[in-house]
Each structure stands twice: as C-alpha cells, then as structure tokens.
XYZ file of C-alpha atoms in Angstrom:
640
model
C 6.865 16.097 15.204
C 8.436 14.665 12.059
C 6.243 14.070 9.069
C 5.325 10.352 9.139
C 5.081 10.317 5.345
C 8.509 11.794 4.621
C 10.954 9.589 2.757
C 13.718 9.894 5.376
C 11.580 7.988 7.895
C 12.020 4.745 5.923
C 14.943 2.674 4.673
C 14.331 0.568 1.574
C 16.147 -2.692 0.867
C 15.412 -4.334 -2.470
C 15.749 -8.086 -2.918
C 15.722 -8.890 -6.657
C 15.526 -12.311 -8.224
C 15.829 -13.349 -11.869
C 13.175 -15.801 -12.998
C 14.158 -18.005 -15.869
C 11.710 -19.590 -18.264
C 7.936 -19.253 -18.097
C 6.254 -16.651 -15.911
C 3.154 -18.780 -15.427
C 1.929 -19.240 -11.826
C 4.175 -21.702 -9.984
C 3.679 -22.034 -6.261
C 7.009 -23.778 -5.686
C 8.887 -20.996 -7.476
C 6.942 -18.420 -5.456
C 7.758 -20.081 -2.124
C 11.421 -20.352 -3.123
C 11.597 -16.646 -3.925
C 9.972 -15.742 -0.595
C 12.313 -18.041 1.368
C 15.281 -16.339 -0.261
C 14.008 -12.998 1.042
C 13.220 -14.317 4.545
C 16.923 -15.100 5.117
C 17.749 -11.384 4.864
C 14.849 -9.977 6.895
C 15.197 -8.341 10.326
C 12.747 -8.816 13.188
C 11.494 -5.237 13.058
C 8.485 -3.316 11.698
C 8.155 -2.614 8.017
C 6.268 -2.993 4.751
C 6.740 -5.660 2.091
C 5.706 -5.781 -1.552
C 5.099 -8.987 -3.529
C 6.247 -8.648 -7.152
C 5.482 -10.827 -10.166
C 7.887 -11.802 -12.963
C 7.394 -8.449 -14.724
C 8.052 -6.491 -11.546
C 4.424 -5.421 -11.088
C 3.212 -5.172 -7.480
C 0.852 -7.979 -6.493
C 0.355 -7.131 -2.836
C 1.451 -4.622 -0.194
C 1.473 -5.636 3.468
C 2.769 -4.313 6.767
C 4.217 -6.221 9.700
C 5.246 -5.685 13.300
C 8.090 -8.171 12.704
C 8.932 -8.563 9.021
C 10.741 -11.902 9.340
C 7.861 -13.566 11.183
C 5.142 -12.157 8.932
C 6.760 -12.995 5.590
C 7.669 -16.508 6.792
C 3.932 -17.258 7.022
C 3.679 -17.101 3.212
C 5.977 -20.136 2.927
C 3.466 -22.288 4.859
C 1.225 -22.832 1.860
C -1.223 -25.249 3.500
C -2.297 -22.566 5.980
C -2.984 -19.920 3.315
C -6.358 -19.151 1.768
C -6.891 -19.924 -1.921
C -6.539 -16.233 -2.684
C -3.131 -15.995 -1.006
C -1.989 -19.253 -2.605
C -2.683 -17.735 -6.032
C -0.677 -14.657 -5.014
C 2.300 -16.730 -3.829
C 2.212 -18.711 -7.081
C 2.704 -15.458 -9.015
C 5.364 -14.000 -6.695
C 8.937 -13.908 -8.020
C 10.516 -11.094 -5.960
C 9.885 -8.835 -2.978
C 10.681 -5.279 -1.965
C 11.228 -4.605 1.740
C 10.896 -1.253 3.530
C 11.798 -1.080 7.232
C 10.215 1.521 9.547
C 10.724 2.679 13.107
C 7.286 1.654 14.377
C 4.333 -0.448 13.304
C 2.206 2.721 13.096
C 4.624 4.138 10.515
C 4.379 0.854 8.615
C 0.581 1.156 8.568
C 0.773 4.691 7.139
C 3.326 3.677 4.508
C 1.230 0.664 3.536
C -1.708 2.959 2.753
C 0.513 5.204 0.605
C 1.884 2.291 -1.412
C -1.530 0.690 -1.925
C -2.837 3.957 -3.323
C 0.240 4.328 -5.541
C 0.433 0.793 -6.990
C -3.243 -0.380 -6.788
C -2.214 -4.050 -6.260
C -4.675 -6.754 -7.380
C -4.546 -8.692 -4.077
C -5.131 -5.728 -1.757
C -8.498 -4.359 -0.706
C -8.786 -1.096 -2.690
C -10.741 2.072 -2.036
C -12.133 2.646 -5.530
C -13.466 6.171 -5.155
C -10.317 7.905 -3.908
C -10.767 11.269 -5.590
C -10.323 14.290 -3.395
C -13.263 15.330 -1.249
C -14.683 18.858 -1.404
C -14.100 21.319 1.418
C -15.353 24.812 2.220
C -12.540 27.354 2.350
C -12.913 30.626 4.224
C -9.971 32.549 2.769
C -8.190 34.908 5.129
C -5.666 36.505 2.764
C -7.940 39.512 2.138
C -9.406 42.240 4.323
C -12.864 40.871 3.419
C -12.578 37.045 3.549
C -14.186 35.052 0.772
C -16.064 31.767 1.165
C -15.674 29.187 -1.611
C -15.646 25.495 -2.527
C -12.220 23.854 -2.563
C -10.670 20.579 -3.729
C -7.079 19.412 -3.779
C -4.005 20.621 -1.922
C -4.686 23.097 0.871
C -2.151 25.798 0.055
C -4.301 28.931 0.374
C -4.310 30.740 3.715
C -7.591 30.327 5.555
C -9.909 27.985 7.435
C -10.848 24.654 5.801
C -14.089 22.933 6.766
C -14.815 19.397 5.644
C -14.784 16.867 4.178
C -18.228 17.033 2.623
C -19.788 13.911 1.141
C -20.381 15.497 -2.260
C -20.245 18.704 -4.252
C -24.001 19.007 -3.673
C -23.478 19.039 0.100
C -20.929 21.846 -0.294
C -23.241 23.849 -2.555
C -26.132 23.603 -0.088
C -23.897 24.710 2.785
C -22.448 27.592 0.757
C -25.979 28.741 -0.076
C -26.799 28.638 3.628
C -23.688 30.652 4.480
C -24.592 33.299 1.913
C -28.152 33.606 3.179
C -27.156 33.519 6.841
C -24.000 35.616 6.916
C -23.986 37.557 3.617
C -20.356 36.641 2.890
C -18.888 37.357 -0.516
C -18.085 34.506 -2.917
C -16.615 36.560 -5.799
C -12.973 36.532 -6.894
C -10.570 39.217 -5.703
C -10.317 40.771 -9.179
C -14.111 40.967 -9.489
C -14.274 42.475 -5.989
C -11.633 45.129 -6.819
C -13.359 46.334 -9.986
C -16.932 46.804 -8.711
C -18.513 50.255 -8.753
C -21.987 49.132 -7.686
C -23.401 46.051 -5.906
C -23.962 42.892 -7.912
C -27.126 40.784 -8.057
C -26.231 38.799 -4.915
C -26.616 41.972 -2.869
C -30.029 42.612 -4.404
C -31.283 39.144 -3.440
C -29.826 39.483 0.092
C -27.031 36.946 -0.271
C -24.070 39.319 0.065
C -23.365 42.385 2.194
C -21.565 44.183 -0.706
C -18.269 45.013 1.017
C -16.865 45.762 -2.465
C -18.677 49.123 -2.556
C -18.620 49.965 1.137
C -22.131 48.866 2.090
C -20.512 47.286 5.167
C -17.289 48.299 6.904
C -14.396 45.990 7.740
C -15.383 45.600 11.395
C -18.986 44.723 10.525
C -17.846 42.191 7.931
C -15.384 40.658 10.419
C -18.319 40.090 12.777
C -20.189 38.244 10.013
C -17.094 36.112 9.372
C -16.867 35.219 13.046
C -20.540 34.209 13.065
C -19.859 31.951 10.077
C -16.914 30.371 11.905
C -19.130 29.776 14.933
C -21.758 28.140 12.737
C -19.247 25.895 10.928
C -17.576 25.116 14.254
C -20.783 23.736 15.758
C -21.996 26.796 17.677
C -25.213 27.177 15.705
C -27.279 27.689 18.893
C -25.100 30.679 19.774
C -25.635 32.119 16.279
C -29.377 31.482 16.511
C -29.619 33.283 19.874
C -27.644 36.246 18.534
C -29.858 36.599 15.440
C -32.972 36.292 17.563
C -31.773 39.071 19.865
C -30.946 41.354 16.941
C -34.363 40.720 15.402
C -36.165 41.556 18.649
C -34.062 44.687 19.160
C -34.825 45.893 15.631
C -38.528 45.231 16.132
C -38.572 47.155 19.427
C -36.866 50.063 17.682
C -39.624 49.822 15.028
C -37.009 49.204 12.332
C -39.218 46.536 10.789
C -37.243 46.296 7.548
C -34.072 45.329 9.438
C -36.081 42.980 11.643
C -37.367 41.241 8.525
C -33.779 40.723 7.330
C -32.860 39.042 10.627
C -36.080 37.020 10.476
C -35.145 35.667 7.016
C -31.667 34.760 8.220
C -33.171 32.952 11.213
C -35.473 31.013 8.888
C -32.489 29.958 6.775
C -30.691 28.709 9.884
C -33.774 26.838 11.122
C -34.227 25.247 7.691
C -30.630 24.000 7.645
C -30.974 22.563 11.149
C -34.208 20.848 10.188
C -32.774 19.169 7.079
C -30.131 17.171 8.988
C -30.709 13.491 8.201
C -29.193 12.588 11.568
C -29.012 14.795 14.621
C -25.477 14.898 15.993
C -25.575 17.750 18.466
C -22.887 17.382 21.093
C -20.863 14.973 18.931
C -18.465 17.655 17.694
C -16.163 16.430 14.895
C -16.647 12.751 14.082
C -16.911 10.259 11.244
C -19.281 7.297 11.424
C -18.646 4.061 9.501
C -20.739 0.922 9.132
C -20.137 -2.096 6.874
C -22.527 -4.526 5.211
C -21.463 -7.546 3.168
C -23.255 -10.062 0.976
C -22.035 -12.457 -1.701
C -18.436 -11.246 -1.561
C -19.506 -7.613 -2.138
C -19.139 -5.097 0.688
C -20.538 -1.616 1.210
C -19.185 0.892 3.729
C -21.469 3.776 4.654
C -19.833 6.949 5.976
C -21.418 9.929 7.754
C -19.359 13.107 8.146
C -20.137 15.135 11.287
C -18.378 18.450 11.814
C -19.241 20.813 14.626
C -22.308 18.736 15.404
C -23.639 19.254 11.859
C -24.168 16.401 9.412
C -22.212 17.287 6.274
C -23.533 14.416 4.214
C -23.090 10.687 3.814
C -21.538 8.535 1.148
C -21.371 4.861 0.179
C -18.127 3.106 -0.752
C -17.690 -0.268 -2.429
C -14.083 -1.434 -1.942
C -12.610 -3.699 -4.606
C -10.971 -7.126 -4.120
C -13.029 -8.011 -1.044
C -13.963 -11.584 -1.978
C -12.765 -14.071 0.684
C -11.408 -11.206 2.821
C -12.726 -10.922 6.419
C -14.972 -7.901 6.992
C -12.772 -6.638 9.839
C -9.723 -6.631 7.536
C -11.688 -4.839 4.799
C -12.792 -2.078 7.176
C -9.272 -1.635 8.585
C -7.719 -1.397 5.114
C -10.465 0.995 3.994
C -9.884 3.365 6.925
C -6.113 3.541 6.390
C -6.592 4.378 2.711
C -9.482 6.777 3.338
C -7.499 8.884 5.807
C -4.524 8.983 3.474
C -6.230 11.983 1.827
C -8.806 13.159 4.378
C -7.691 14.660 7.724
C -9.063 12.408 10.490
C -11.432 13.926 13.085
C -11.029 13.555 16.828
C -13.568 10.730 17.012
C -14.314 7.806 14.661
C -17.400 5.713 15.448
C -17.493 2.134 14.095
C -20.165 -0.527 13.972
C -17.738 -3.280 15.064
C -14.484 -3.672 17.012
C -11.255 -3.976 15.032
C -8.351 -6.166 16.059
C -5.914 -3.379 15.198
C -7.969 -0.464 16.509
C -5.224 0.623 18.929
C -2.601 0.564 16.170
C -4.936 2.398 13.775
C -5.664 5.036 16.425
C -1.926 5.524 16.998
C -1.223 5.848 13.246
C -4.061 8.322 12.653
C -3.040 10.343 15.706
C 0.476 10.576 14.294
C -0.893 11.745 10.943
C -3.286 14.296 12.503
C -0.837 15.600 15.097
C -3.402 15.087 17.875
C -5.330 12.309 19.584
C -7.727 10.337 17.341
C -10.071 7.923 19.115
C -11.813 4.889 17.596
C -14.958 3.819 19.445
C -17.720 1.231 19.076
C -20.848 2.681 20.794
C -22.746 0.228 22.976
C -25.478 2.494 24.371
C -26.833 6.016 24.155
C -27.524 8.340 21.238
C -24.418 7.259 19.326
C -25.803 3.741 18.854
C -28.770 5.233 16.991
C -26.401 6.863 14.505
C -24.552 3.577 14.030
C -27.829 1.734 13.424
C -28.837 4.296 10.802
C -25.453 4.029 9.061
C -25.729 0.218 9.150
C -29.236 0.332 7.664
C -28.070 2.679 4.902
C -25.140 0.374 4.122
C -27.448 -2.638 3.797
C -29.882 -0.762 1.556
C -27.105 0.560 -0.683
C -25.631 -2.935 -0.933
C -28.978 -4.399 -1.983
C -29.310 -1.706 -4.657
C -25.777 -2.368 -5.925
C -26.374 -6.121 -6.120
C -29.629 -5.562 -8.013
C -27.893 -3.193 -10.446
C -24.982 -5.607 -10.892
C -27.382 -8.436 -11.685
C -29.096 -6.308 -14.323
C -25.735 -5.164 -15.659
C -24.538 -8.765 -15.955
C -27.648 -9.680 -17.982
C -27.110 -6.704 -20.281
C -23.463 -7.601 -20.869
C -24.316 -11.234 -21.625
C -26.989 -10.113 -24.080
C -24.524 -7.665 -25.611
C -21.950 -10.402 -26.181
C -24.570 -12.560 -27.909
C -25.855 -9.673 -30.017
C -22.378 -8.789 -31.329
C -21.145 -12.440 -31.360
C -18.361 -11.930 -28.819
C -16.545 -14.718 -26.984
C -17.905 -13.587 -23.620
C -19.361 -10.599 -21.730
C -17.111 -7.541 -22.170
C -15.093 -6.384 -19.168
C -14.186 -3.014 -20.709
C -16.393 -1.089 -23.140
C -15.025 2.130 -24.654
C -17.420 4.641 -26.232
C -16.179 7.506 -28.437
C -17.764 10.777 -29.517
C -16.671 14.177 -30.893
C -17.930 17.677 -30.171
C -17.296 21.019 -31.895
C -19.046 24.095 -33.269
C -18.320 24.626 -36.967
C -14.947 22.957 -36.436
C -13.845 25.245 -33.580
C -12.733 24.040 -30.144
C -12.934 20.454 -31.382
C -12.681 17.751 -28.718
C -12.820 13.964 -28.849
C -14.043 12.005 -25.832
C -13.811 8.449 -24.569
C -15.848 6.979 -21.726
C -15.379 3.524 -20.193
C -17.955 1.111 -18.771
C -17.811 -2.427 -17.418
C -19.538 -4.950 -15.169
C -19.703 -2.433 -12.317
C -20.976 0.531 -14.340
C -19.186 3.619 -15.576
C -15.476 3.866 -14.733
C -15.138 7.633 -14.613
C -11.507 7.585 -13.555
C -10.740 6.029 -16.972
C -12.524 8.727 -19.017
C -10.269 10.615 -21.450
C -10.623 13.692 -23.659
C -8.580 14.459 -26.773
C -7.924 17.975 -28.004
C -7.968 17.813 -31.807
C -4.598 19.307 -32.741
C -3.079 17.567 -35.751
C -2.585 20.015 -38.645
C -3.820 17.464 -41.197
C -7.193 17.129 -39.415
C -9.589 19.416 -41.285
C -11.759 21.446 -38.868
C -15.300 20.081 -38.828
C -14.403 16.774 -40.519
C -15.902 14.249 -38.093
C -14.305 11.305 -39.876
C -10.823 12.857 -39.691
C -11.381 13.756 -36.031
C -12.307 10.158 -35.235
C -9.215 8.924 -37.083
C -7.019 11.230 -35.004
C -8.617 10.239 -31.694
C -8.392 6.498 -32.340
C -4.907 6.799 -33.833
C -3.610 8.487 -30.697
C -5.495 6.070 -28.450
C -4.040 2.919 -30.054
C -0.551 4.418 -30.294
C -0.611 4.963 -26.544
C -1.962 1.476 -25.865
C 0.795 -0.096 -27.965
C 3.381 1.899 -26.021
C 2.069 1.423 -22.467
C 0.473 -2.041 -22.618
C 1.835 -3.911 -25.648
C 1.120 -7.394 -24.234
C -2.437 -6.491 -23.173
C -1.814 -7.566 -19.597
C -3.091 -4.533 -17.679
C -6.726 -4.604 -18.728
C -6.471 -1.292 -20.598
C -7.440 -2.678 -24.012
C -11.155 -2.543 -24.871
C -13.234 -5.681 -25.311
C -15.813 -3.678 -27.273
C -15.712 -0.252 -28.934
C -18.851 1.800 -29.564
C -18.730 4.807 -31.897
C -21.358 7.537 -31.945
C -21.956 7.831 -35.671
C -22.816 5.923 -38.806
C -21.055 4.068 -41.589
C -18.572 6.886 -42.244
C -17.307 6.973 -38.650
C -17.157 3.167 -38.591
C -15.083 3.136 -41.782
C -12.658 5.714 -40.356
C -12.200 3.661 -37.179
C -11.654 0.434 -39.094
C -8.928 2.143 -41.165
C -7.105 3.197 -38.007
C -7.369 -0.284 -36.499
C -6.116 -1.847 -39.713
C -3.102 0.472 -39.742
C -2.410 -0.353 -36.076
C -2.692 -4.088 -36.710
C -5.594 -4.467 -34.260
C -8.002 -7.144 -35.479
C -9.434 -8.638 -32.296
C -11.493 -5.728 -30.918
C -15.170 -5.631 -32.005
C -16.339 -2.229 -33.251
C -19.941 -1.035 -33.497
C -21.203 2.358 -34.677
C -24.500 3.686 -33.303
C -26.570 5.955 -35.528
C -30.068 7.300 -34.970
C -32.970 6.249 -37.146
C -34.481 8.048 -40.158
C -36.034 10.769 -38.001
C -33.013 10.957 -35.656
C -35.155 9.951 -32.704
C -34.193 7.728 -29.796
C -35.581 4.203 -29.969
C -34.864 3.613 -33.659
C -31.066 3.391 -33.476
C -29.201 1.365 -36.073
C -26.078 -0.551 -35.054
C -23.521 -0.781 -37.858
C -20.940 -3.571 -37.833
C -17.908 -4.026 -40.101
C -18.806 -5.729 -43.363
C -22.044 -3.821 -43.807
C -24.138 -5.766 -41.297
C -26.812 -3.711 -39.485
C -28.854 -4.506 -36.369
C -31.965 -2.860 -34.958
C -33.666 -3.649 -31.653
C -37.281 -3.364 -30.464
C -38.005 0.002 -28.802
C -38.542 -1.640 -25.380
C -35.480 -3.896 -25.415
C -33.373 -3.559 -22.196
C -30.164 -3.898 -24.229
C -31.237 -0.932 -26.365
C -31.760 1.163 -23.223
C -28.317 0.143 -21.986
C -26.625 1.077 -25.269
C -28.484 4.395 -25.301
C -27.146 5.126 -21.805
C -23.609 4.429 -22.973
C -24.021 6.623 -26.048
C -25.634 9.450 -24.074
C -22.908 9.379 -21.415
C -20.236 9.737 -24.117
C -22.222 12.591 -25.648
C -22.530 14.322 -22.274
C -18.824 13.995 -21.555
C -17.820 15.225 -25.030
C -20.088 18.277 -24.840
C -18.800 19.103 -21.355
C -15.192 18.947 -22.538
C -16.038 21.104 -25.568
C -17.807 23.738 -23.462
C -14.875 23.926 -21.053
C -12.454 24.428 -23.930
C -14.735 27.012 -25.562
C -15.097 28.951 -22.291
C -11.321 29.123 -21.961
C -10.922 30.337 -25.532
C -13.575 33.037 -25.002
C -11.565 34.341 -22.052
C -8.556 34.914 -24.307
C -8.109 38.533 -25.438
C -6.295 39.889 -28.492
C -4.281 41.968 -26.027
C -2.659 38.780 -24.724
C -0.545 38.572 -27.889
C 0.807 42.107 -27.706
C 4.468 42.080 -26.569
C 4.977 43.808 -23.231
C 1.316 43.691 -22.194
C 0.923 41.910 -18.873
C -2.120 41.525 -16.607
C -1.778 45.030 -15.074
C -1.484 46.917 -18.386
C -4.186 44.769 -19.933
C -6.532 45.652 -17.062
C -5.656 49.365 -17.346
C -6.349 49.405 -21.096
C -9.662 47.568 -20.731
C -10.763 49.862 -17.896
C -9.882 52.925 -19.998
C -11.233 51.846 -23.415
C -13.892 49.332 -22.381
C -13.115 46.562 -24.912
C -10.126 45.009 -26.687
C -11.659 46.072 -30.016
C -11.639 49.712 -28.859
C -7.959 49.390 -27.930
C -7.207 47.955 -31.357
C -8.911 50.896 -33.105
C -7.569 53.638 -30.819
C -5.362 56.398 -32.187
C -1.805 56.762 -30.953
C -2.686 59.927 -29.042
C -5.529 58.145 -27.218
C -3.278 55.242 -26.261
C -0.782 57.663 -24.723
C -3.547 59.024 -22.456
C -4.316 55.608 -20.942
C -3.120 55.274 -17.310
C 0.097 53.317 -16.912
C 0.891 53.384 -20.640
C 4.083 55.234 -21.565
C 4.648 56.899 -24.928
C 6.964 54.071 -25.994
C 4.466 51.414 -24.950
C 1.638 53.271 -26.726
C 3.727 53.262 -29.928
C 4.408 49.536 -29.509
C 0.698 48.752 -29.101
C -0.280 50.957 -32.037
C 2.358 49.421 -34.322
C 1.242 45.901 -33.369
C -2.325 46.552 -34.532
C -1.303 48.825 -37.441
C 1.784 47.226 -38.984
C 3.593 49.334 -41.527
C 3.751 47.860 -45.004
C-alpha cells in the first residue's frame, strides 16, 4: 500500500490573485476571488485553502467534488456569520486534488496541523503522546518510556494519557517481570547488581543472575500482559507460587506472591473495566456556551491506559458533530488508530473517517456508537467525565476573566490582556545562566509558547542579572520585529511581568526604548522587606509602586505567574547544568573518541587521574598506543 501522506499522492494547483488597495474585510472582493477560482476547478476530490491578502491561511477544507463545494462559498446568504467573515477576508485560494475523498480527509488534517488556521477547529494539545517501548535490539530487551518518532527496533505500546500513566505502568512492569530499564552502556559496565535488583525490581541480567532464556520468558510474560493476556500471566504466576510452596522453597514462593499482588493491584486500579474490549479508544463530547470538551479513554489489551480531556479551539458556532469529526482526524494524525473507536454519537462522515483511518493504519478501523451492553457504560462514564471537566473549565475561565479585568484596571491598561509574558533568570554564581519566558492568557498557561534563552553574549557579565535581562529582552524584541513587524499574529505581549525589582525594570525599559517599543506595559515584581510571599511590591515605570492586600485574588494570580516563570527558569538551568556536568576534560583531547575515553576511565577511574598520569602509565592503558599516550600526555603537559 502506498503511503497516504506522501507528496506524490497529491497534485497542487495554485490560483493566485493580486489584491489592490486596502486589505480590510470586503465580502464582495472575497466572493469575486472565490468565483475566479471556481472557473478552474475540477469535479473531483481535493483540499482547498482560503488565503487572506498577506497569503496567510484562513481555512482548510476538503471536498468530494471541489467545484461543487467551493461554489457554496459564493452563496453568501446561506453561510453562517462565521463563514461570512472568512469569505470577507479571502483574497486567494490554493487547491490540492487527490485520488479519493479519504486521501483528502487525511491531507486536510496534515494542513490544519501545519498552518493552524483561525477558522478551523483546532486540537490545541497536539504534543506527542508517551508510549512504552520494549526494545529488541539487545539480547536482554530493555523497557522504557518513549516519545516522538518510532525509529528504534522493538514493540511500542500506547498511547498513554500522560507521563504519569506511563510511569505507573513501567513500575508495574518492573515489579511484575523484573525487566531492566538501564541504558546499554550502564548494562555493559556493571560488575555487581544495582539497587533495583536489591529491591526486587530487576532480575540483574547484567551480571548473570538470570540467563538469556529465563529473561526471554520474562519478556514474553510482559508482552502477554501489555497485549491484554493478564489472566494468563496471573494463572502462570499462581501456579509457580504454588509449586514453590509445595517444594518448601518459601522464599521463592514469597517472590511470586509479591508479583501476584502487584498484578492484582494494577487490575484493581482500573477506573473502567474493559476486559474483552481489546484495543479501543473511547470519545465523548460535551458542549456549553460555545466551549466544548472531548474526553478520551485509551484501552489497550483490555487495560485502561488513562484518560485525558481536550478543549478544541475555534468551536463557537460550529456543530458538535463537525467538531468531533475534525478532532478525530487531527488526533490520529500523530497517534496510530486502534481497531475500534467508540463514540457517544453518530457522525455523518463516519464511513469516510473509517476508510481514511483504515488507510492510515494499514488495517480495518471501525467506528461504533454503542446502543446496549457493557460498552454503553463506558460511553456514559466518558460523557460524565466530559461534562464535569467542562464545568471545571468554565468555572476557571470565569475566574480567569475576572482576574484579567482586575489586572487591566490595576495597571491602567486599555482592556484585559490576551497575552502576558513573564521573564525570569536562573544561574549559580553566573554559571549555566538561562533566561526564561512563560506565556499566559484568558485560557491559562500557554506552554507551547514558553521559551528559554541561553545567555551567550560575550558582553554579558556572568552573574549580572541586569545584563542577563537586557540580553534576553533584546533578543526577544529583535525576533518579534523580524517575524511579526506589523503585530498581526498575536505574538506581541499585552503585558510584561519581570521577576525582580527596580534594577531589572530599568534594564528592561532601556531595551524597549532602544527597540522603539512604547506601547507594552511593563511591571516588575519584587518580594517585600522579608522576602516573603504576600508582601510583593509591583514596580511600574516612573517610580510608581503598588502593593495589594495579602488575601487579594489578583495577588494570588500574579504570584502564580511569577512562580511558574521561576519553576520554568530553574528547570531549564538544571537541565543545562546536568549536561555540563556530563562533559569530561577528555572530550577536548584530539583523537579521543567514546571508546578510548571509556577505556581510559575504566583504567584510571577518573579524568583527573588521566590528566595526572605519567607517560609510562598511559602507555599501559588498554587500547592506547604509544603515540596516542604521548599525544594525551602532551595535551595535559604542554611544553613551554
């Protein structure tokens, strides 16, 4: 089967129009541009893109017959207000023809993810889902958490709803099957078992405590468990425990007993019981006030691997059926679809969606709406969860809206901010310095917009917080001026918060003055006299200072913003510091690669011992020739 996502499956025809004069919304100009495209369209499947005067994508749609579908946009009276606004901004279109409507549906999902158009329903949280990988490129397979492209050889199990779900399952696998989780290099250099063996979470194949055949049996048990055959695993463990007890090997029987308890615990913590369901995903939608929540349960091998709530964007005035269809196409753009997808409602395009997902998966994918039996109970639970999550989101949004309105009044802004950027720095005595920016708005933290800045300019003095802030903001505004000079993409902040006092505020104001930015409010947040939370002082340009009562909701909100920036900055600093600690002085020696570096460290123990070794001792190290020993010695002992 050909890859449905490959570029040679599609033929692109671009229709370009020059718009003279103003680029303000004009519905007559939009209809004229669309009519010009309709004349060239074939009656065949494909995908169309609506473009504005700047060439930005407004909307991506698919059609069974392009000519018929696009013609509908010229009948303005029949369009919703939302689509009328889109047509008024349209000045050109891009057309892509496909062989089938299913291919068009798959391509539509790709393009929506790529361009993030403002008039399409968007899956906000589209980051990659975690999987469990059982690597099979080693005699003793390793079990580990995995995200991203699946290039490594092995069995992938997932998706899991969250990293926490993966961690809990990995812990269960270690307790149940004693599989190793260490890296191959760690495994190869062990001379005695590590702590995981002592606490009965690894069988220590690294030092021969289990042979290859015995370990392979454990791996097969793990595959059975992850594949839904937990009853088979339970019966096997029970038999082994009874056999050990009859042989009066009570210590071994206790080991099997503990593994059985771990299995029973995992089975008992399932929030929904899905035995006999095999591999399936369950989706239910709840909507209220233009906001929609989709609850997803992930069932693999009859085990519940967690649930997750999604809040698609741009759902106002969009029918719920259309929202769910668009969500599913985008969701399965990254996640491999299971054999069965259970829905809480019928979809008008369920047959087409099933065909497209089957083409992507390379096997039959069925969409079903349960009407009776045990599956309806799962749907009801997913529906109830969706409604509860939606109520929580609406309550949080209401509180958030009040906080933003109060914030705009407190700092005398024109209106509630849509984008708040918070900045902080982190370093230890000037080393591994990192700047951090977090972003928040009406819907909470926007983690996909977070950014970190490695402090790297030579003129920035290590440990100078003011200079670090100048560098971070200088680079930030330089990039904004380059990528969004007309402030049309929503990337410019409506409010900037700085973790610091008057000095940091002064440094930021200097940068903004140099960049010619005068319309972005800036506030610095410093702690009170005793540096305790609740007595923060808010510094504004011109010397004005504001304090809030300790129980003020706006104060709590600002503290959350400041603390989130602090958390993100410290995390970035620790990651950078950990990487720098892994760097060895041997890395800079010419001719020393990973193998020689490992041989030297194994022979001498530390890089410092290598540096202080005599020439004769270097020559005795395994894998080090006389010439290489001389090169290493001369590097650490240069001749004057």
